Amino acid sequence: MSATAAAPAIPEPDLAPVDAILAGYPQTETSLVQVLQDVNRTFNYLPCHALEKVAASLGVPLARVFSVATFYKAFSIKPRGKVIIRICTGTACHIRGAPLLVDEFVRHLGIRAGETTPDMGFTLETVNCVGACAMAPVVIAGPRHHGGLSPADVPDVIQGKSDDD
Amino acid sequence: MSHEPSGRVVKIEIDGRVVEARTGEFLLAVARRAGIDIPAICQHEAVDPAGNCRMCLVEITKASWDGWSRLVTACLYPTEQDLIVKTHSAPVIEARTVLCDLWLARCPDSAYVQKLAAEFGIEKTSYQPAAVPTDQCILCGLCIRVCEKLGPAAIYTVNRGGRKKVAGPFEGPPPDCIGCAACAEVCPTSCITVAERDGTRTIWDKEFQLLACTTCGRTLVTIEEARYFGRKGGLGESYYQLCDRCKRLQTAQQATKVAGLPLTVGGLGEASGRPFRSPGSLTTSR
C-alpha cells in the first residue's frame, strides 16, 4: 500500500483546517498524535501534504510522522469515504451473523471490506470488537451505532446515513 | 551517550566473576569492559542502546531472590547492587536460539542470519519460512537510530506487525536523505543497497551526485552530504573539496613550508585549521 498509488483519483483537499488544528496545540513533538487525530477526523484520512505541514510545524522529521501515521489503526493514509461503515466481526457479532452483514454490505455498496466507493461516499471496514457485544451484531455507520441488525436492515443503514449527509 | 552512570561503585557477579561497576551503568557496557562477551546486534557505540534485537538477553538473579531469575536485555539493564548475571545459561541460550530460528524464517536468504543461526545449531528454521522472503532486514532499527543521530532522520519504520519495514515517508525516496549511506554501513545484515556508478550513488531509490576531490578526483561524499555536514559542523562549503588523503598531504606540505617550525602534531592541527575528524566520520571508513 503506497500513498502515491491511491493519490491520483482524489485531488488533495484544501488544507486550511490543518493550520487551524496546529494552532490549537503546542508546537512540540508531544502534540503529534493529537494533531494527527484531529486531521484524520477532519478529512477521514491523512492527506500527504497535511503530514508534511504537521512535520514542518511541530519540528518532527517527516519520516517519523509517516511512521506514526502508519502505525495506528485509527489513522488512514488512504482517502476514505464520507461515511465509514465499521462492521464488528468480534466473537459475539460473528456468532450472531456478522459475516452475513458483511456480505450484504459488500453486495449493496459494490466494494469489499477496506475499500471506498468511487464517489467517496462510503468506506467499508471490518473491526474486531467495539465493546458492545450485548447489541450484537453491531455496525457503526458514521457516528451512529446500530445493534441487533439483520441483513434486511442493511439498505436502511446505508440509506439513513446518506440522508444524514 | 546520554545515559550517564552517576551511581556509586558496587560489585556484581558476571559468569562467576566479580566485576566492579557503577549503579545505573548498563550491563552490556560493564560486561564488555570486563572482557565478557555478550552478543548484541543492534548495539553501536555511536547511538544509545535500544533493546531492539534482543540478542543481548542475559539471565539475572540475586542471592535474595530465592532462586527466582529473569531474562533482561543487557544493553538496557542498569547495574544494581548484588546482581548475579549469567550470560550463557540454558534459558539465555534457548532465548537466543529461538530468536535466530525466527530470523531465519523471516530472512532465509541472509548470509548473516544463516551464519548466526548455524552458531546456535540451526540449519533450517523450525517455523514456517516467509512465503515471499521480502528482504534481509531483521528490523533491528540500527539504521534508523544512526540516521537520527547524524541529523537527517530520513527513514523510520512504517506500518506495524507483519508488514512493518524500514522506509522513507510514503514508502518512497526519503526527501531528507543526504545519501551518506551511514545506514548501510551499520546494517548488520547488509540489506540496505548502495550502488555507486559514474559519479553517482543510489540509495533508498534516490540518486545522488558524488563530490569529486578537486585534486585527485576520488569520490567520497555526496554533494548533499558535504553541504549538510559542512553547515552542521560549521566547516564551510570548501571543507569537502579535498578528499581526506589530499587534505593530509596538503596540510603536511603547508606545515613543512612554515620556516623554522618543527613538524609537531599541534602544528599540524593549526595549519589545517580544522580537526581531521569529519562529523560524518561514521562513514569515512569506506
PDB file of N, CA, C and O in Angstrom, chain B residues 21-58:
ATOM      1  N   ALA B  21      31.303  -2.005  39.061  1.00  0.00           N
ATOM      2  CA  ALA B  21      30.548  -1.142  38.143  1.00  0.00           C
ATOM      3  C   ALA B  21      29.841  -0.074  38.953  1.00  0.00           C
ATOM      4  O   ALA B  21      29.722  -0.189  40.177  1.00  0.00           O
ATOM      5  N   ARG B  22      29.382   0.951  38.267  1.00  0.00           N
ATOM      6  CA  ARG B  22      28.578   1.966  38.949  1.00  0.00           C
ATOM      7  C   ARG B  22      27.105   1.608  38.813  1.00  0.00           C
ATOM      8  O   ARG B  22      26.693   1.090  37.772  1.00  0.00           O
ATOM      9  N   THR B  23      26.334   1.884  39.836  1.00  0.00           N
ATOM     10  CA  THR B  23      24.906   1.599  39.727  1.00  0.00           C
ATOM     11  C   THR B  23      24.333   2.455  38.605  1.00  0.00           C
ATOM     12  O   THR B  23      24.699   3.623  38.442  1.00  0.00           O
ATOM     13  N   GLY B  24      23.471   1.885  37.817  1.00  0.00           N
ATOM     14  CA  GLY B  24      22.875   2.614  36.699  1.00  0.00           C
ATOM     15  C   GLY B  24      23.588   2.371  35.384  1.00  0.00           C
ATOM     16  O   GLY B  24      23.018   2.576  34.315  1.00  0.00           O
ATOM     17  N   GLU B  25      24.837   1.919  35.457  1.00  0.00           N
ATOM     18  CA  GLU B  25      25.561   1.601  34.230  1.00  0.00           C
ATOM     19  C   GLU B  25      24.902   0.380  33.583  1.00  0.00           C
ATOM     20  O   GLU B  25      24.512  -0.555  34.280  1.00  0.00           O
ATOM     21  N   PHE B  26      24.791   0.371  32.275  1.00  0.00           N
ATOM     22  CA  PHE B  26      24.134  -0.755  31.630  1.00  0.00           C
ATOM     23  C   PHE B  26      25.027  -1.999  31.646  1.00  0.00           C
ATOM     24  O   PHE B  26      26.241  -1.911  31.494  1.00  0.00           O
ATOM     25  N   LEU B  27      24.383  -3.149  31.824  1.00  0.00           N
ATOM     26  CA  LEU B  27      25.119  -4.406  31.990  1.00  0.00           C
ATOM     27  C   LEU B  27      26.034  -4.734  30.818  1.00  0.00           C
ATOM     28  O   LEU B  27      27.137  -5.228  30.998  1.00  0.00           O
ATOM     29  N   LEU B  28      25.569  -4.468  29.604  1.00  0.00           N
ATOM     30  CA  LEU B  28      26.380  -4.808  28.428  1.00  0.00           C
ATOM     31  C   LEU B  28      27.707  -4.053  28.464  1.00  0.00           C
ATOM     32  O   LEU B  28      28.771  -4.630  28.215  1.00  0.00           O
ATOM     33  N   ALA B  29      27.634  -2.774  28.816  1.00  0.00           N
ATOM     34  CA  ALA B  29      28.842  -1.953  28.878  1.00  0.00           C
ATOM     35  C   ALA B  29      29.786  -2.483  29.958  1.00  0.00           C
ATOM     36  O   ALA B  29      31.002  -2.564  29.753  1.00  0.00           O
ATOM     37  N   VAL B  30      29.217  -2.857  31.089  1.00  0.00           N
ATOM     38  CA  VAL B  30      30.027  -3.376  32.199  1.00  0.00           C
ATOM     39  C   VAL B  30      30.708  -4.676  31.784  1.00  0.00           C
ATOM     40  O   VAL B  30      31.906  -4.861  31.989  1.00  0.00           O
ATOM     41  N   ALA B  31      29.931  -5.566  31.151  1.00  0.00           N
ATOM     42  CA  ALA B  31      30.471  -6.862  30.741  1.00  0.00           C
ATOM     43  C   ALA B  31      31.580  -6.694  29.713  1.00  0.00           C
ATOM     44  O   ALA B  31      32.631  -7.325  29.792  1.00  0.00           O
ATOM     45  N   ARG B  32      31.350  -5.796  28.769  1.00  0.00           N
ATOM     46  CA  ARG B  32      32.359  -5.610  27.715  1.00  0.00           C
ATOM     47  C   ARG B  32      33.653  -5.048  28.293  1.00  0.00           C
ATOM     48  O   ARG B  32      34.740  -5.413  27.864  1.00  0.00           O
ATOM     49  N   ARG B  33      33.495  -4.154  29.257  1.00  0.00           N
ATOM     50  CA  ARG B  33      34.690  -3.574  29.884  1.00  0.00           C
ATOM     51  C   ARG B  33      35.483  -4.674  30.583  1.00  0.00           C
ATOM     52  O   ARG B  33      36.707  -4.629  30.623  1.00  0.00           O
ATOM     53  N   ALA B  34      34.772  -5.659  31.121  1.00  0.00           N
ATOM     54  CA  ALA B  34      35.438  -6.752  31.824  1.00  0.00           C
ATOM     55  C   ALA B  34      35.891  -7.846  30.854  1.00  0.00           C
ATOM     56  O   ALA B  34      36.420  -8.866  31.278  1.00  0.00           O
ATOM     57  N   GLY B  35      35.660  -7.628  29.566  1.00  0.00           N
ATOM     58  CA  GLY B  35      36.087  -8.609  28.576  1.00  0.00           C
ATOM     59  C   GLY B  35      35.181  -9.818  28.491  1.00  0.00           C
ATOM     60  O   GLY B  35      35.592 -10.881  28.036  1.00  0.00           O
ATOM     61  N   ILE B  36      33.937  -9.673  28.953  1.00  0.00           N
ATOM     62  CA  ILE B  36      32.989 -10.781  28.892  1.00  0.00           C
ATOM     63  C   ILE B  36      32.091 -10.581  27.676  1.00  0.00           C
ATOM     64  O   ILE B  36      31.497  -9.512  27.500  1.00  0.00           O
ATOM     65  N   ASP B  37      32.012 -11.613  26.843  1.00  0.00           N
ATOM     66  CA  ASP B  37      31.308 -11.471  25.576  1.00  0.00           C
ATOM     67  C   ASP B  37      29.807 -11.685  25.722  1.00  0.00           C
ATOM     68  O   ASP B  37      29.364 -12.711  26.232  1.00  0.00           O
ATOM     69  N   ILE B  38      29.031 -10.701  25.294  1.00  0.00           N
ATOM     70  CA  ILE B  38      27.582 -10.857  25.172  1.00  0.00           C
ATOM     71  C   ILE B  38      27.241 -10.459  23.742  1.00  0.00           C
ATOM     72  O   ILE B  38      27.566  -9.342  23.328  1.00  0.00           O
ATOM     73  N   PRO B  39      26.636 -11.349  22.963  1.00  0.00           N
ATOM     74  CA  PRO B  39      26.329 -10.962  21.587  1.00  0.00           C
ATOM     75  C   PRO B  39      25.272  -9.860  21.562  1.00  0.00           C
ATOM     76  O   PRO B  39      24.346  -9.869  22.371  1.00  0.00           O
ATOM     77  N   ALA B  40      25.450  -8.913  20.672  1.00  0.00           N
ATOM     78  CA  ALA B  40      24.477  -7.829  20.522  1.00  0.00           C
ATOM     79  C   ALA B  40      24.515  -7.381  19.080  1.00  0.00           C
ATOM     80  O   ALA B  40      25.590  -7.195  18.513  1.00  0.00           O
ATOM     81  N   ILE B  41      23.354  -7.232  18.480  1.00  0.00           N
ATOM     82  CA  ILE B  41      23.312  -6.911  17.054  1.00  0.00           C
ATOM     83  C   ILE B  41      22.963  -5.447  16.812  1.00  0.00           C
ATOM     84  O   ILE B  41      23.591  -4.780  16.000  1.00  0.00           O
ATOM     85  N   CYS B  42      21.993  -4.927  17.556  1.00  0.00           N
ATOM     86  CA  CYS B  42      21.561  -3.552  17.277  1.00  0.00           C
ATOM     87  C   CYS B  42      22.319  -2.541  18.129  1.00  0.00           C
ATOM     88  O   CYS B  42      21.898  -1.414  18.306  1.00  0.00           O
ATOM     89  N   GLN B  43      23.452  -2.966  18.673  1.00  0.00           N
ATOM     90  CA  GLN B  43      24.255  -2.088  19.525  1.00  0.00           C
ATOM     91  C   GLN B  43      25.335  -1.407  18.684  1.00  0.00           C
ATOM     92  O   GLN B  43      26.000  -2.049  17.877  1.00  0.00           O
ATOM     93  N   HIS B  44      25.485  -0.101  18.844  1.00  0.00           N
ATOM     94  CA  HIS B  44      26.555   0.618  18.153  1.00  0.00           C
ATOM     95  C   HIS B  44      27.010   1.738  19.060  1.00  0.00           C
ATOM     96  O   HIS B  44      26.183   2.409  19.683  1.00  0.00           O
ATOM     97  N   GLU B  45      28.317   1.924  19.136  1.00  0.00           N
ATOM     98  CA  GLU B  45      28.838   2.905  20.093  1.00  0.00           C
ATOM     99  C   GLU B  45      28.378   4.333  19.776  1.00  0.00           C
ATOM    100  O   GLU B  45      28.421   5.204  20.634  1.00  0.00           O
ATOM    101  N   ALA B  46      27.935   4.558  18.548  1.00  0.00           N
ATOM    102  CA  ALA B  46      27.530   5.914  18.168  1.00  0.00           C
ATOM    103  C   ALA B  46      26.150   6.290  18.695  1.00  0.00           C
ATOM    104  O   ALA B  46      25.808   7.460  18.764  1.00  0.00           O
ATOM    105  N   VAL B  47      25.345   5.289  19.022  1.00  0.00           N
ATOM    106  CA  VAL B  47      23.963   5.601  19.421  1.00  0.00           C
ATOM    107  C   VAL B  47      23.619   4.948  20.761  1.00  0.00           C
ATOM    108  O   VAL B  47      24.274   4.000  21.186  1.00  0.00           O
ATOM    109  N   ASP B  48      22.602   5.471  21.388  1.00  0.00           N
ATOM    110  CA  ASP B  48      22.140   4.908  22.659  1.00  0.00           C
ATOM    111  C   ASP B  48      21.565   3.515  22.432  1.00  0.00           C
ATOM    112  O   ASP B  48      20.990   3.246  21.385  1.00  0.00           O
ATOM    113  N   PRO B  49      21.694   2.636  23.418  1.00  0.00           N
ATOM    114  CA  PRO B  49      21.104   1.305  23.262  1.00  0.00           C
ATOM    115  C   PRO B  49      19.584   1.385  23.169  1.00  0.00           C
ATOM    116  O   PRO B  49      18.971   2.314  23.703  1.00  0.00           O
ATOM    117  N   ALA B  50      18.997   0.414  22.473  1.00  0.00           N
ATOM    118  CA  ALA B  50      17.549   0.461  22.261  1.00  0.00           C
ATOM    119  C   ALA B  50      16.841  -0.831  22.652  1.00  0.00           C
ATOM    120  O   ALA B  50      15.630  -0.861  22.779  1.00  0.00           O
ATOM    121  N   GLY B  51      17.585  -1.915  22.811  1.00  0.00           N
ATOM    122  CA  GLY B  51      16.953  -3.180  23.190  1.00  0.00           C
ATOM    123  C   GLY B  51      16.067  -3.764  22.114  1.00  0.00           C
ATOM    124  O   GLY B  51      15.104  -4.449  22.409  1.00  0.00           O
ATOM    125  N   ASN B  52      16.387  -3.495  20.849  1.00  0.00           N
ATOM    126  CA  ASN B  52      15.524  -3.963  19.761  1.00  0.00           C
ATOM    127  C   ASN B  52      15.776  -5.402  19.347  1.00  0.00           C
ATOM    128  O   ASN B  52      14.846  -6.142  19.096  1.00  0.00           O
ATOM    129  N   CYS B  53      17.055  -5.776  19.255  1.00  0.00           N
ATOM    130  CA  CYS B  53      17.352  -7.074  18.645  1.00  0.00           C
ATOM    131  C   CYS B  53      17.162  -8.234  19.613  1.00  0.00           C
ATOM    132  O   CYS B  53      16.956  -9.356  19.188  1.00  0.00           O
ATOM    133  N   ARG B  54      17.208  -7.991  20.891  1.00  0.00           N
ATOM    134  CA  ARG B  54      17.013  -8.977  21.972  1.00  0.00           C
ATOM    135  C   ARG B  54      18.127 -10.018  22.037  1.00  0.00           C
ATOM    136  O   ARG B  54      18.023 -10.992  22.762  1.00  0.00           O
ATOM    137  N   MET B  55      19.183  -9.842  21.252  1.00  0.00           N
ATOM    138  CA  MET B  55      20.252 -10.833  21.235  1.00  0.00           C
ATOM    139  C   MET B  55      21.061 -10.789  22.528  1.00  0.00           C
ATOM    140  O   MET B  55      21.657 -11.777  22.936  1.00  0.00           O
ATOM    141  N   CYS B  56      21.089  -9.633  23.196  1.00  0.00           N
ATOM    142  CA  CYS B  56      21.928  -9.484  24.385  1.00  0.00           C
ATOM    143  C   CYS B  56      21.194  -9.903  25.654  1.00  0.00           C
ATOM    144  O   CYS B  56      21.601  -9.537  26.748  1.00  0.00           O
ATOM    145  N   LEU B  57      20.111 -10.675  25.504  1.00  0.00           N
ATOM    146  CA  LEU B  57      19.399 -11.170  26.685  1.00  0.00           C
ATOM    147  C   LEU B  57      20.359 -11.912  27.607  1.00  0.00           C
ATOM    148  O   LEU B  57      21.162 -12.729  27.152  1.00  0.00           O
ATOM    149  N   VAL B  58      20.278 -11.608  28.906  1.00  0.00           N
ATOM    150  CA  VAL B  58      21.054 -12.333  29.906  1.00  0.00           C
ATOM    151  C   VAL B  58      20.116 -12.683  31.057  1.00  0.00           C
ATOM    152  O   VAL B  58      19.051 -12.095  31.203  1.00  0.00           O
TER     153      VAL B  58
END
